[in-house]
mmCIF file of C-alpha atoms in Angstrom:
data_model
loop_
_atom_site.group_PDB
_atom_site.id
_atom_site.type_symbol
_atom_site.label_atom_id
_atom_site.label_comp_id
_atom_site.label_asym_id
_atom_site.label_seq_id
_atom_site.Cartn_x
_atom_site.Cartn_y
_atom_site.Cartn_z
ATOM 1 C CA UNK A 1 42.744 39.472 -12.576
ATOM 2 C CA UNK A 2 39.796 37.607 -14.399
ATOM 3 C CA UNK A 3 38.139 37.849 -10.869
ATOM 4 C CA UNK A 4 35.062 35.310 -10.307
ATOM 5 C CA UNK A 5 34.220 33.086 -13.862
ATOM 6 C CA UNK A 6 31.654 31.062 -14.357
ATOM 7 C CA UNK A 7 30.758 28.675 -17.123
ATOM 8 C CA UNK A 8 28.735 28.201 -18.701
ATOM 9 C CA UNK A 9 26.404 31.229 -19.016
ATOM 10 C CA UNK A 10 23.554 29.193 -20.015
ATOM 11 C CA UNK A 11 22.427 25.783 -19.962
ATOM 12 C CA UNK A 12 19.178 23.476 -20.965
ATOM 13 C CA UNK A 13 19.003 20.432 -19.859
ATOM 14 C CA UNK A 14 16.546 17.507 -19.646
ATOM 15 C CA UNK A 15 14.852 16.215 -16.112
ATOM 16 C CA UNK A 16 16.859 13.665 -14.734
ATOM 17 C CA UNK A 17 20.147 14.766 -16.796
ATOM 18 C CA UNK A 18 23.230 15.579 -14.949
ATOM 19 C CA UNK A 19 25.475 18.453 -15.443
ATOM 20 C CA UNK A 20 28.413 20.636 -13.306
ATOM 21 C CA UNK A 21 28.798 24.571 -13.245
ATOM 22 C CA UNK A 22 32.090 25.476 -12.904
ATOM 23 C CA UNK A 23 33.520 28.481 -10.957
ATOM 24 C CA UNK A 24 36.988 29.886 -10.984
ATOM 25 C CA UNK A 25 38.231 32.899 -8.923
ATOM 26 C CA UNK A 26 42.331 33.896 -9.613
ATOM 27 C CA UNK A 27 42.260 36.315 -6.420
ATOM 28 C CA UNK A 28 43.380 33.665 -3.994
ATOM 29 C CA UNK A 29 40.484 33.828 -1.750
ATOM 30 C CA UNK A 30 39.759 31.123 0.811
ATOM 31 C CA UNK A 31 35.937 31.356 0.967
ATOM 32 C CA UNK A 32 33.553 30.513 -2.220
ATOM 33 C CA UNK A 33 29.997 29.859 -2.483
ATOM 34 C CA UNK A 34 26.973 29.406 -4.452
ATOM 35 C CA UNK A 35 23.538 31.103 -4.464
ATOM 36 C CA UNK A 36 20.277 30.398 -6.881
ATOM 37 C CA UNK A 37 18.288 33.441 -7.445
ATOM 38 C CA UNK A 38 14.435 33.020 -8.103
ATOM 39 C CA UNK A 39 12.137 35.394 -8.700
ATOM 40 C CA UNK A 40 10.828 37.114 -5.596
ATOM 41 C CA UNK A 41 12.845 35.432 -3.256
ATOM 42 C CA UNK A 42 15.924 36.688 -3.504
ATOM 43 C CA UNK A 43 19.432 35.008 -3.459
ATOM 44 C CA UNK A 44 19.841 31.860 -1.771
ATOM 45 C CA UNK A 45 22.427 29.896 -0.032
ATOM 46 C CA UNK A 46 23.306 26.797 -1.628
ATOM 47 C CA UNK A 47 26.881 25.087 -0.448
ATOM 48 C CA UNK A 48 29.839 27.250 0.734
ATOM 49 C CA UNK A 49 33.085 26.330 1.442
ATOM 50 C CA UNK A 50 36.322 28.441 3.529
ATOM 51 C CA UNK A 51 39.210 26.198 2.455
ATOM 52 C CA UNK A 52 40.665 23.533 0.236
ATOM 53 C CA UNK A 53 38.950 20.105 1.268
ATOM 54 C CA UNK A 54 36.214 21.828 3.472
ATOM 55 C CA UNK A 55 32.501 22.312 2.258
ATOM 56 C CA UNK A 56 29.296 22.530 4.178
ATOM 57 C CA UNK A 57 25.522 23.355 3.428
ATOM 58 C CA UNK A 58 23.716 26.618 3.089
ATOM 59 C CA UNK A 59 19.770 27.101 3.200
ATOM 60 C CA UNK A 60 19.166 25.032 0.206
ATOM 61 C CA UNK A 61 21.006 22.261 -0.364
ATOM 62 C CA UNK A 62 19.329 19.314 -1.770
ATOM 63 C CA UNK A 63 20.199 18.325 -5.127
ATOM 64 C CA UNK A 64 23.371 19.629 -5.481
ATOM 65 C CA UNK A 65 26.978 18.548 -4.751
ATOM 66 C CA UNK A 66 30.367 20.219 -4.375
ATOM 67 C CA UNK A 67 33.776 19.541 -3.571
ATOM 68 C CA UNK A 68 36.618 21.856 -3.236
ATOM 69 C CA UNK A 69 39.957 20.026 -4.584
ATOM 70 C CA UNK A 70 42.096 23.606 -5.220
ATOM 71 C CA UNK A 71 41.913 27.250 -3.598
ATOM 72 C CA UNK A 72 40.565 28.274 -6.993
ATOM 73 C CA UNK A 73 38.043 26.220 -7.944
ATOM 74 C CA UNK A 74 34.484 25.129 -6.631
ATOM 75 C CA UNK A 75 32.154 22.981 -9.118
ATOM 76 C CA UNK A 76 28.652 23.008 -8.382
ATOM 77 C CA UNK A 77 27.336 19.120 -9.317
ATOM 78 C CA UNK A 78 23.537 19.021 -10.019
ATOM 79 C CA UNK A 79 23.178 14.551 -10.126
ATOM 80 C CA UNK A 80 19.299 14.631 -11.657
ATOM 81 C CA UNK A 81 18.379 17.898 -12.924
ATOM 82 C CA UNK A 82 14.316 18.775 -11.643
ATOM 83 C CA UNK A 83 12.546 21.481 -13.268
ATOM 84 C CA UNK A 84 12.915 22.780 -9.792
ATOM 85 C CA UNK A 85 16.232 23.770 -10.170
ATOM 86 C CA UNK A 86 15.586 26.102 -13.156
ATOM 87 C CA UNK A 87 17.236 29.314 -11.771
ATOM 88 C CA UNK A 88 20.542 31.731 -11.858
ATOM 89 C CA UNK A 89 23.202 30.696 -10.362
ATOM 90 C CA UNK A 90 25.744 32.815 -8.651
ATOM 91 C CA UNK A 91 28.808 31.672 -7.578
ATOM 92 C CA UNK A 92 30.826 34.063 -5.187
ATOM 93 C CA UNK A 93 34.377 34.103 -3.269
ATOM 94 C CA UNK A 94 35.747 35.950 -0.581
ATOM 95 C CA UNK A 95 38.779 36.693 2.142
ATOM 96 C CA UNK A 96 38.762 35.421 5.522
ATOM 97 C CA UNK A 97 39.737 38.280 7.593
ATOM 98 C CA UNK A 98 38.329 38.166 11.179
ATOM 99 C CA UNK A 99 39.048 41.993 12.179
ATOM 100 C CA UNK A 100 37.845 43.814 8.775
ATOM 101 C CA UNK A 101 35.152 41.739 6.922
ATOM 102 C CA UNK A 102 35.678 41.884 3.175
ATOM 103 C CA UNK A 103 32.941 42.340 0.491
ATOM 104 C CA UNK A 104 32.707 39.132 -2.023
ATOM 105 C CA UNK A 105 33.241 39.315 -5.374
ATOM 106 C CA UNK A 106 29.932 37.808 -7.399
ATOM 107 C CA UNK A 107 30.270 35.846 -10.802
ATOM 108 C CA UNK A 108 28.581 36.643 -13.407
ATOM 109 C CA UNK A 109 25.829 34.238 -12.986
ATOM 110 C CA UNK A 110 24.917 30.823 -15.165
ATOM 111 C CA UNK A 111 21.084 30.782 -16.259
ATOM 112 C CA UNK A 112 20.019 27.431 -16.077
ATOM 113 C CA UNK A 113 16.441 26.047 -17.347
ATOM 114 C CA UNK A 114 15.553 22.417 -16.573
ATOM 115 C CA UNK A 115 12.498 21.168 -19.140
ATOM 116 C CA UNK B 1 18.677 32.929 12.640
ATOM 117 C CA UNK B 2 19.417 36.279 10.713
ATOM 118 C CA UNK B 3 16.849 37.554 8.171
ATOM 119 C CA UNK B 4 16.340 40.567 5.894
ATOM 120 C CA UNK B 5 13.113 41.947 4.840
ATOM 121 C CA UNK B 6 12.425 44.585 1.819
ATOM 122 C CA UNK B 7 8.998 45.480 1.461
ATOM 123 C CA UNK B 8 9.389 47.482 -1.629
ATOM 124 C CA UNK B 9 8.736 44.725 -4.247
ATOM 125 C CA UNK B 10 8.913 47.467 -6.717
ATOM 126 C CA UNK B 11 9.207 51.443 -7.261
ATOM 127 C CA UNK B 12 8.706 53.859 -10.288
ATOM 128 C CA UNK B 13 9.967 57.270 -10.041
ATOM 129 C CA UNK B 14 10.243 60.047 -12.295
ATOM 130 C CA UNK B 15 13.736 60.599 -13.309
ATOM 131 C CA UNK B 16 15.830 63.413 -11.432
ATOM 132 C CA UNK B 17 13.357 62.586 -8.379
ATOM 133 C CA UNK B 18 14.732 60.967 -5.106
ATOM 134 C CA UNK B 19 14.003 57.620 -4.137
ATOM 135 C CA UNK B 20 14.517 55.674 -0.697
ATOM 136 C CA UNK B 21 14.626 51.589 -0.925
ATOM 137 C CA UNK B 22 13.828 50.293 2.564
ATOM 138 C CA UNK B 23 15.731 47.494 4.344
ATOM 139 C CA UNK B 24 15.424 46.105 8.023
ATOM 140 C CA UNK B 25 17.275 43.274 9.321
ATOM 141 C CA UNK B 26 16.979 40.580 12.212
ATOM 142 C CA UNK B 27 20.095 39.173 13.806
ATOM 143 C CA UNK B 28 20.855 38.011 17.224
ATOM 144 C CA UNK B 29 24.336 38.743 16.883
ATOM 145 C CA UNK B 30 26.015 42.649 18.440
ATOM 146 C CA UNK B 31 28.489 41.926 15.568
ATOM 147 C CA UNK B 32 26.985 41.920 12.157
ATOM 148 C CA UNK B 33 27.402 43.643 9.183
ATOM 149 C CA UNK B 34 25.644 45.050 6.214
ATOM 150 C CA UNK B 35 25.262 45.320 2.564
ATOM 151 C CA UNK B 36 23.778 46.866 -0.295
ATOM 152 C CA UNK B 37 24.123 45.290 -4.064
ATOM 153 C CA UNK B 38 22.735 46.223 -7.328
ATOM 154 C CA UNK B 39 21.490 44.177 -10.387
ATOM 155 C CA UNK B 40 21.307 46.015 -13.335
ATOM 156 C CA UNK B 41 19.075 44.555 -16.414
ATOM 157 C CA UNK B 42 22.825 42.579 -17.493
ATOM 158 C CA UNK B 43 21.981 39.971 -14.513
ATOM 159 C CA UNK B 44 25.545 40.740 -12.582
ATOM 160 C CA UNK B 45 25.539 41.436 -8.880
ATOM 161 C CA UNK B 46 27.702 45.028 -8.383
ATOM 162 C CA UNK B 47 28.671 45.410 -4.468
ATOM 163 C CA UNK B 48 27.245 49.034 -3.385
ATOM 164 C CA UNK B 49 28.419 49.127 0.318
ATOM 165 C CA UNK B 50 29.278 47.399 3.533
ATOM 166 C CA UNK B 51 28.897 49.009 6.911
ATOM 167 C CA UNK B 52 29.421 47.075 9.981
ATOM 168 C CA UNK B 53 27.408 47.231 13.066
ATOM 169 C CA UNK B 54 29.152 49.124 15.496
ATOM 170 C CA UNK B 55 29.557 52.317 12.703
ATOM 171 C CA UNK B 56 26.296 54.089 12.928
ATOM 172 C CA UNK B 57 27.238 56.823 10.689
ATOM 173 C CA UNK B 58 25.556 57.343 7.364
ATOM 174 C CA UNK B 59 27.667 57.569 4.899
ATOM 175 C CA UNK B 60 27.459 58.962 1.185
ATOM 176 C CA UNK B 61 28.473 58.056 -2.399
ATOM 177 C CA UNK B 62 28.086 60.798 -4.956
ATOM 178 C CA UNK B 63 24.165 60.211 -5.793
ATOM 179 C CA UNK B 64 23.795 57.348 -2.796
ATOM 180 C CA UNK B 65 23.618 57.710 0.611
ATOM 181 C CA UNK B 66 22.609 55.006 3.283
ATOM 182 C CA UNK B 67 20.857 55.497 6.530
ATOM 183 C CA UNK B 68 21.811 52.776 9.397
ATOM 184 C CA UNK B 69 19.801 53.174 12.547
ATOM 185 C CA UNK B 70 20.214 49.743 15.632
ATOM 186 C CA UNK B 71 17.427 51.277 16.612
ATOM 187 C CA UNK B 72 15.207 50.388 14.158
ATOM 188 C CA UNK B 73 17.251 47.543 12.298
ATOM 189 C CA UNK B 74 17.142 49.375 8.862
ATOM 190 C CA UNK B 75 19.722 49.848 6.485
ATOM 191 C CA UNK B 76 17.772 52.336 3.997
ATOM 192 C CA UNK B 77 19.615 53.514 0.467
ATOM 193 C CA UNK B 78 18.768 56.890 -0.846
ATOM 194 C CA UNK B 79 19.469 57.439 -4.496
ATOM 195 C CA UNK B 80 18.849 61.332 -4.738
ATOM 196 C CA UNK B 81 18.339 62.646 -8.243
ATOM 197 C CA UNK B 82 17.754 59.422 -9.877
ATOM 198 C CA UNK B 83 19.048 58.663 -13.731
ATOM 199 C CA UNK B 84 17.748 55.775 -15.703
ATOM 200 C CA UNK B 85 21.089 54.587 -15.839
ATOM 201 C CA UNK B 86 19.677 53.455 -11.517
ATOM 202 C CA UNK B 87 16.918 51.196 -12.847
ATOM 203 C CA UNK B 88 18.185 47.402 -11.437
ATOM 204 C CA UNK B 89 17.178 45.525 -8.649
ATOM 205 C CA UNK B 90 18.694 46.274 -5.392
ATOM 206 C CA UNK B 91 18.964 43.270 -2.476
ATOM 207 C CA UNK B 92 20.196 44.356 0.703
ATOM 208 C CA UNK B 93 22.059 41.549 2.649
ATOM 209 C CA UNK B 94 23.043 40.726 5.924
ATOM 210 C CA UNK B 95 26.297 38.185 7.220
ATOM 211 C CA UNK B 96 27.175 37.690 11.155
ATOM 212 C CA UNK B 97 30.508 37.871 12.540
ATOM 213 C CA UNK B 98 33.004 34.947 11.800
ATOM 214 C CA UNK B 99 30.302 33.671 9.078
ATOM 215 C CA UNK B 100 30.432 34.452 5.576
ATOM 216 C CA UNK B 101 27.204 33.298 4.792
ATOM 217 C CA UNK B 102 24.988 36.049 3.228
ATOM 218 C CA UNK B 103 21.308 36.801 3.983
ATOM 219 C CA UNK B 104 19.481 38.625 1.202
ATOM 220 C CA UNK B 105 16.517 40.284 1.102
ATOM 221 C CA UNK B 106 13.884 39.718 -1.654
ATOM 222 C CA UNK B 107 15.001 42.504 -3.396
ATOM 223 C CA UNK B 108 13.859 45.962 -4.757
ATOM 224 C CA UNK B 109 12.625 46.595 -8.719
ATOM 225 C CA UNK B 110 13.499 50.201 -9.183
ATOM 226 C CA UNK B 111 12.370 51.820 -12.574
ATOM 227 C CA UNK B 112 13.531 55.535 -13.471
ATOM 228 C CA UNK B 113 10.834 56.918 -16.075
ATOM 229 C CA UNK B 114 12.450 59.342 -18.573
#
């Protein structure tokens, strides 16, 4: 299993440009997310979704778009890039078991600087 | 709303010394459940441990052992005879039962001087 991969590992991009971060997981899982991590504040909630066809917003939404078409995948859109969104970005997928919570499995993150 | 607070922005410590990383939590839920990942200098997010809320017992790893106490809300990670090889940044995280959504702390900087 090639687990959680993200592409691509890093990206520059122009304000106002737009671009998508892909994320792949081959471990079946029905939940996937995606966090930004900035310095001193941790990792943050961006959009998750916990099936095919169903996404909602996390803690920081705005700017960002995703749709989940397959189990495996889960793009992360960015429409007008904002020197706001220069971060790392985690994408991360897990089971949906009700009785014994599972751990999820982290990518390995896509730097991303916005100029 | 859930939130998880580690004051330690950073910590040095002499290598082979022990070293505590504090973590308290705030959730209204009785279910909840816990978790400890490391960040080495590579950038990649390595799962440490889960414990869920109703299993107060500490448990221990090798080198790593982790103290959960309700009473307090803390979740504090002991790395006992550190190595450099422990030098990352631990975040401490916290998801409520029936919702995957993780809470992270801010994180901890640990440095092991050789």
């Amino acid at each position: 299993n090639a687990g959680v991969t993200q592409t691509p590992k890093f990206q520059v991009l122009k304000t106002g440009q737009s671009m998508t971060l892909q994320c792949a997981q081959d471990m079946n899982h029905e939940y996937m997310s995606w966090y930004r991590q900035d310095p001193g504040m941790g990792l943050r909630l961006i959009h998750y979704s916990v099936g095919a066809g169903i996404t909602d917003q996390g803690e920081v939404p705005n700017g960002y778009n995703v749709s989940r078409s397959t189990t495996e995948d889960f793009p992360l859109r960015l429409l007008s890039a904002a020197p706001s969104q220069t971060s790392v970005y985690f994408c991360a997928s897990g089971e949906r078991d009700q009785s014994s919570y599972n751990e999820q499995f982290f990518g390995p993150g896509t730097r991303l600087t916005v100029l | 709303a859930q939130k998880v607070t580690q004051a330690q922005t950073e910590i040095s410590v002499v290598e082979k010394e022990d070293v505590t990383l504090d973590c308290v939590y705030e959730t209204r839920d009785t279910t909840y459940y816990l978790f400890w990942y490391k960040q080495p200098p590579s950038g990649e997010l390595v799962f440490l441990i889960r414990r869920n809320s109703f299993d107060e017992q500490n448990e221990i790893s090798g080198r790593y052992s982790w103290n959960f106490q309700k009473s307090t809300s803390s979740f504090n990670f002991t790395i006992t005879a550190s190595q450099v090889v422990d030098s990352a940044v631990y975040f401490c995280a916290l998801s409520e039962f029936g919702n995957e959504k993780l809470t992270f702390g801010t994180g901890t900087r640990l440095t092991i001087i050789p």
